[in-house]
mmCIF file of C-alpha atoms in Angstrom:
data_model
loop_
_atom_site.group_PDB
_atom_site.id
_atom_site.type_symbol
_atom_site.label_atom_id
_atom_site.label_comp_id
_atom_site.label_asym_id
_atom_site.label_seq_id
_atom_site.Cartn_x
_atom_site.Cartn_y
_atom_site.Cartn_z
ATOM 1 C CA MET L 1 78.817 85.355 166.215
ATOM 2 C CA GLY L 2 78.529 85.642 162.425
ATOM 3 C CA LEU L 3 78.363 89.443 162.537
ATOM 4 C CA ILE L 4 81.608 89.669 164.520
ATOM 5 C CA LYS L 5 83.346 87.388 162.027
ATOM 6 C CA LYS L 6 82.212 89.562 159.106
ATOM 7 C CA ILE L 7 83.427 92.727 160.843
ATOM 8 C CA ILE L 8 86.850 91.182 161.524
ATOM 9 C CA GLU L 9 87.159 89.909 157.936
ATOM 10 C CA ARG L 10 86.258 93.314 156.531
ATOM 11 C CA ALA L 11 88.690 95.123 158.864
ATOM 12 C CA THR L 12 91.578 92.808 157.957
ATOM 13 C CA LYS L 13 90.775 92.548 154.234
ATOM 14 C CA THR L 14 93.907 92.816 152.105
ATOM 15 C CA LYS L 15 94.137 95.185 149.146
ATOM 16 C CA ASN L 16 97.239 93.577 147.635
ATOM 17 C CA PRO L 17 96.041 91.844 144.427
ATOM 18 C CA ASP L 18 99.122 89.590 144.413
ATOM 19 C CA SER L 19 98.470 88.068 147.843
ATOM 20 C CA LYS L 20 96.994 84.594 148.252
ATOM 21 C CA ARG L 21 94.300 85.899 150.570
ATOM 22 C CA TYR L 22 93.129 88.516 148.050
ATOM 23 C CA LYS L 23 92.914 85.882 145.295
ATOM 24 C CA TRP L 24 90.972 83.465 147.492
ATOM 25 C CA ASP L 25 88.634 86.235 148.695
ATOM 26 C CA MET L 26 88.018 87.255 145.085
ATOM 27 C CA ALA L 27 87.351 83.637 144.053
ATOM 28 C CA ARG L 28 84.854 83.184 146.906
ATOM 29 C CA GLN L 29 83.150 86.445 145.955
ATOM 30 C CA MET L 30 82.788 85.336 142.307
ATOM 31 C CA CYS L 31 81.714 81.797 143.155
ATOM 32 C CA GLY L 32 78.001 81.222 142.938
ATOM 33 C CA HIS L 33 77.251 84.028 140.493
ATOM 34 C CA HIS L 34 75.233 83.039 137.451
ATOM 35 C CA ILE L 35 76.826 83.940 134.129
ATOM 36 C CA LYS L 36 74.989 85.885 131.449
ATOM 37 C CA TYR L 37 77.863 85.571 128.957
ATOM 38 C CA VAL L 38 81.675 85.357 128.708
ATOM 39 C CA THR L 39 83.849 87.288 126.252
ATOM 40 C CA GLU L 40 87.469 87.079 125.164
ATOM 41 C CA LYS L 41 89.404 89.531 123.015
ATOM 42 C CA ARG L 42 90.522 87.862 119.754
ATOM 43 C CA ASN L 43 92.083 89.879 116.941
ATOM 44 C CA ASP L 44 91.188 93.145 118.746
ATOM 45 C CA VAL L 45 87.488 92.168 118.878
ATOM 46 C CA ASP L 46 85.580 91.034 121.985
ATOM 47 C CA GLU L 47 83.949 87.743 121.007
ATOM 48 C CA VAL L 48 81.310 85.939 123.048
ATOM 49 C CA ILE L 49 82.735 82.503 123.897
ATOM 50 C CA GLY L 50 79.999 81.260 126.212
ATOM 51 C CA ARG L 51 76.529 81.969 127.566
ATOM 52 C CA SER L 52 74.494 80.930 130.581
ATOM 53 C CA GLY L 53 76.624 79.219 133.195
ATOM 54 C CA GLY L 54 78.317 79.683 136.539
ATOM 55 C CA LEU L 55 81.552 80.117 138.483
ATOM 56 C CA ASN L 56 82.636 77.367 140.860
ATOM 57 C CA ILE L 57 85.554 76.463 143.112
ATOM 58 C CA ARG L 58 86.812 72.875 143.064
ATOM 59 C CA ASP L 59 89.750 72.109 145.373
ATOM 60 C CA ASP L 60 92.243 74.911 144.565
ATOM 61 C CA GLU L 61 90.870 75.721 141.098
ATOM 62 C CA LEU L 62 88.327 78.180 139.728
ATOM 63 C CA LEU L 63 86.050 76.833 137.000
ATOM 64 C CA VAL L 64 84.154 79.041 134.567
ATOM 65 C CA PHE L 65 81.340 76.946 133.105
ATOM 66 C CA ALA L 66 79.169 78.259 130.241
ATOM 67 C CA SER L 67 77.428 76.920 127.126
ATOM 68 C CA ALA L 68 77.597 73.392 128.592
ATOM 69 C CA ASP L 69 81.418 73.501 128.532
ATOM 70 C CA VAL L 70 84.309 74.478 130.798
ATOM 71 C CA ILE L 71 85.438 77.829 129.371
ATOM 72 C CA MET L 72 88.376 78.230 131.765
ATOM 73 C CA ARG L 73 89.954 76.249 134.595
ATOM 74 C CA CYS L 74 92.760 77.854 136.570
ATOM 75 C CA LYS L 75 94.601 77.663 139.887
ATOM 76 C CA ILE L 76 93.235 80.339 142.199
ATOM 77 C CA GLU L 77 96.701 81.326 143.403
ATOM 78 C CA GLN L 78 97.873 81.940 139.802
ATOM 79 C CA MET L 79 94.951 84.084 138.680
ATOM 80 C CA GLN L 80 94.584 87.845 138.525
ATOM 81 C CA ALA L 81 90.978 88.986 138.899
ATOM 82 C CA TRP L 82 89.212 92.292 139.316
ATOM 83 C CA GLU L 83 85.601 93.441 139.233
ATOM 84 C CA LEU L 84 84.187 95.672 136.548
ATOM 85 C CA LEU L 85 83.433 99.166 137.830
ATOM 86 C CA SER L 86 79.735 98.520 137.242
ATOM 87 C CA LYS L 87 79.937 95.402 139.477
ATOM 88 C CA ASP L 88 78.214 93.526 136.614
ATOM 89 C CA GLY L 89 81.084 91.117 136.117
ATOM 90 C CA VAL L 90 84.739 90.252 136.543
ATOM 91 C CA VAL L 91 87.912 90.103 134.443
ATOM 92 C CA ILE L 92 90.048 86.987 134.947
ATOM 93 C CA THR L 93 93.611 86.516 133.661
ATOM 94 C CA ALA L 94 95.312 83.182 134.305
ATOM 95 C CA PRO L 95 96.996 80.165 132.734
ATOM 96 C CA ASP L 96 94.060 78.066 131.481
ATOM 97 C CA LEU L 97 94.572 74.439 132.525
ATOM 98 C CA GLU L 98 91.646 73.348 130.355
ATOM 99 C CA HIS L 99 93.363 74.587 127.189
ATOM 100 C CA GLY L 100 96.992 73.550 127.662
ATOM 101 C CA GLY L 101 98.132 76.197 130.143
ATOM 102 C CA VAL L 102 97.848 79.135 127.725
ATOM 103 C CA GLU L 103 97.423 82.453 129.551
ATOM 104 C CA ARG L 104 94.020 83.914 128.732
ATOM 105 C CA THR L 105 92.014 86.952 129.744
ATOM 106 C CA ILE L 106 88.254 86.583 129.810
ATOM 107 C CA ILE L 107 85.453 88.877 130.930
ATOM 108 C CA VAL L 108 82.566 87.231 132.750
ATOM 109 C CA TYR L 109 79.279 89.160 132.871
ATOM 110 C CA TYR L 110 76.841 88.242 135.653
ATOM 111 C CA VAL L 111 73.105 87.778 135.345
ATOM 112 C CA TYR L 112 71.429 90.794 136.916
ATOM 113 C CA TYR L 113 68.575 90.046 139.312
ATOM 114 C CA ARG L 114 66.345 92.803 140.665
#
């Protein structure tokens, strides 16, 4: 039964990055990955803002947790997210509820396991 469900989900997968389904699928795909480090561009320089953490979904929000702190907390339906071409991480742009609703763009790099 699980194989049929996966086939149907893959066949009906949306490619519209503005749709709710795409955003939720992307959030579920990111959730559970371990974070190597997180960067944010400040003054035209990518700065590391967190290390060693994880991505989690709580209710309708995505939480990026690193360096024993919540780096970003955003509503899944308000975020824009896309994978790096190397599949080593993800770029997330969204209003950050943890820091007063300011729109931020962060790059999350995953821990690579062989």
